[in-house]
Amino acid sequence: MSDTNRQIDSAMSHENRPGRKPPFIHVAPSPHISDSRASTQRMMVDVIIGLSPAIVVSLYLFRFYALKQILVCVAVCLAAEYLFVRMRGKFFTLKDCSAIVTGIILGLSMPGSAPWFVGALASVVGIGIGKIIFGGVGMNIFNPAMVGRAFVMIAFAQLMGAGAYENVTGLVDAVSGATPLSALKFNGVHTGIAPLFMGVTNGSVGEVSAIACIIGGLYLIYRKTASWQIPASILITVALIAAITDIAGGYQGVFLLHHLFAGALMFGAFFIATDPVTSPLTAKGKMIFGVGTGCLIMVIRLFSGYPEGVMFAVLIMNAMTPLINRWTIPQPMGQREA
Amino acid sequence: MGLFRLKGFPGTGSFPHGIHPPDNKALSANMAVEVMETPGTVTLPLLQHLGVPCKQIVKSGETVSYGQMVGKGEAFVSASLHAPIAGKVKRNIKVTLPNGRRLDAIAIQAEGEQIPPERIWEDVRFTQWPRPKDCFTDYEPMDIVKKIQASGIVGLGGAAFPTHVKVMPNDTRMIDTLMVNGCECEPYLTCDYRLMVEAPEAIVTGALLAGRAVSAREIVICVEDNKPEAIRHLQDAARKTVVQVAVLKTKYPQGSEKHLVKAVLGLEIPLGGLPADAGVAISNVQTMATVARSIIKDIPMTHRVISVSGRGICNPKNIFVPIGVSLAQVVDFCGGLTPDAARIISGGPMMGFSFSDLSAPVTKGSSGLTILTHDEVRKAEETHCVRCGRCVDACPMNLVPTKLALAARYKNPELAGQYHIRACVECGSCSYVCPAKLNLVQLIREGKAQLNAWERR
């Protein structure tokens, strides 16, 4: 090493030499440069930026209820991440912002009326069982936010189910009452397409406005943080199945648009299903994933006791992801001729 | 597939996937080639190419003249070595090249009268080269091949494959197209660019001669569209010849043989195969200029143009240097390192080797030095893979780099094989884009070794 230093010293220009230490040269494998714009943290910040229109709409519509859900979920997610990562004795991952993203998504997927401990418990379960048990960020099989939400959905069926959205005292008047999908399913009542699109209806705090989700989602696709294949294939699949039902039932297009804009479809398609960790790697795999999710959403919406199917559809397709990855190993260039 | 094909060469085309790193070529692109003075000593490793080392044929103490053969390539895939300076052979030594190989070398100390290096450079820039008719009547294909072999010419793009093997006429595998690679897709490097601007005539003549050797029906020089000057000069030089200039979209790794063939001809070289399997012979632009000089002027390969660039060097330059000059001398010639220099790379930053021993010599395959500063060097702070799939989008070979890397990390060669790990060309695109800063290429290299060991078991 000293030999090398001497050489490098002598290789330094004469102008630079007096009193200066030789440069510190190090060696590493190629490539020696990387895209400094891309980092895990930057991806997560992108998601937060993408979610911001939905957050703004939720704060406008549900005021304190939305703020409470989001803050509780984010705070508990961060605390849970810190605690569980510490228990595993790993380096801390709070810096990568993934826990904040999980918290925001979880908060936005809660009904405004749900008590604070529901969101808190969902956060603990989501981070603990949904993520850290598998090894932390990048290793989880299921979308952590959806794991947490599924848990409280079952554990607190009364507080989370269709009943949570109806006749809640104190909730902003315009948006209390049945959610559009329950209204359709149980009472056969259609909500107008324009309110659904703009989001002045009832529902989980972050998913009511289709337009906010579309704007944020397009930003994510533009930043290449989310792939376009997943939302596109989900939306097209849902639209196709809804269209068939529409034609069969004679709804003249209302049913199709209702299914596209109501419930968590837009939110799920752009922000939940596109979670890179739990979706397939290749473009082809992503399309299969999207079509599968879309089909499952419509099966649950049309045939099950639940009016909404995004959460379960995503979780089931998460389980399919390793299999899809194995089905869709791409053929390298030149393989066919060999 | 049709989308990416260049229809009737001079269009714009490319291959699927790939990346766009900042090319940073402006640092040295406008620096005309400077000729380096004859050094006091040169060190010539006996293996400077892919294949079998050549055999030393001079004894220590012997006096050699400029251009005299000092190492003979006896095997078919081997290249001879010629003295780039006149002088006395010193005691045999060993040197370590930037790629880590330790080799026997011949050292020559300058002695007696030297041919001015400017004159050797003028031989390259010479413009009155014979044109097709003369080429085709005066030179038989086998004569061209023999002369290339005698001149010790190897591919100057970096891989350093002996050129006579590539241009050897072959009855079983017909060559349709000779492609001359002027893409130079590595960031920072500009030596091929300068040569295309300053000596396009030599490149075209070399291409005609090499095309004659392989009896190619078409000869095409491929240049990326970020080098408009080079394209213009080549087009002027190629006027009234059969040589065409194809313009390609700027993208990394466009200069890779497989991707060049895919982009220009729409053909895929089979995995594990050679360009010849697709009816193509590929050689670098600087190789073609050297071929022209060696065949028409009878000068062996003794010098080459290298580029020295990066923000870690005081004066980035393109230099015409004798093979065997030490890299320390090259660095000195360019004003030395800056205080914030952090990494010295032989070649470009995507695929080059980093090293710290400046006593290593310039070899036939050295395309240049890139010296990066602390700010430019990739930071090694690794986080977990989030399976974002950016590496999949970047991989020009259509692989799944993250799977390959994880298979290597968890020592699962079977999985690596399933995901076609051997098809990886190690271009580094996946590591470049990875947001988790995983060094995927390095893991994939390990995975390849694991797969080989597992299959031998």
PDB file of C-alpha atoms in Angstrom, chain A residues 57 158 267 281:
ATOM      1  CA  VAL A  57     -59.374  15.022  -0.239  1.00  0.00           C
ATOM      2  CA  GLN A 158     -68.706  -4.277  13.701  1.00  0.00           C
ATOM      3  CA  PHE A 267     -56.786   3.421  -4.566  1.00  0.00           C
ATOM      4  CA  LEU A 281     -41.002  -8.784 -11.197  1.00  0.00           C
TER       5      LEU A 281
END
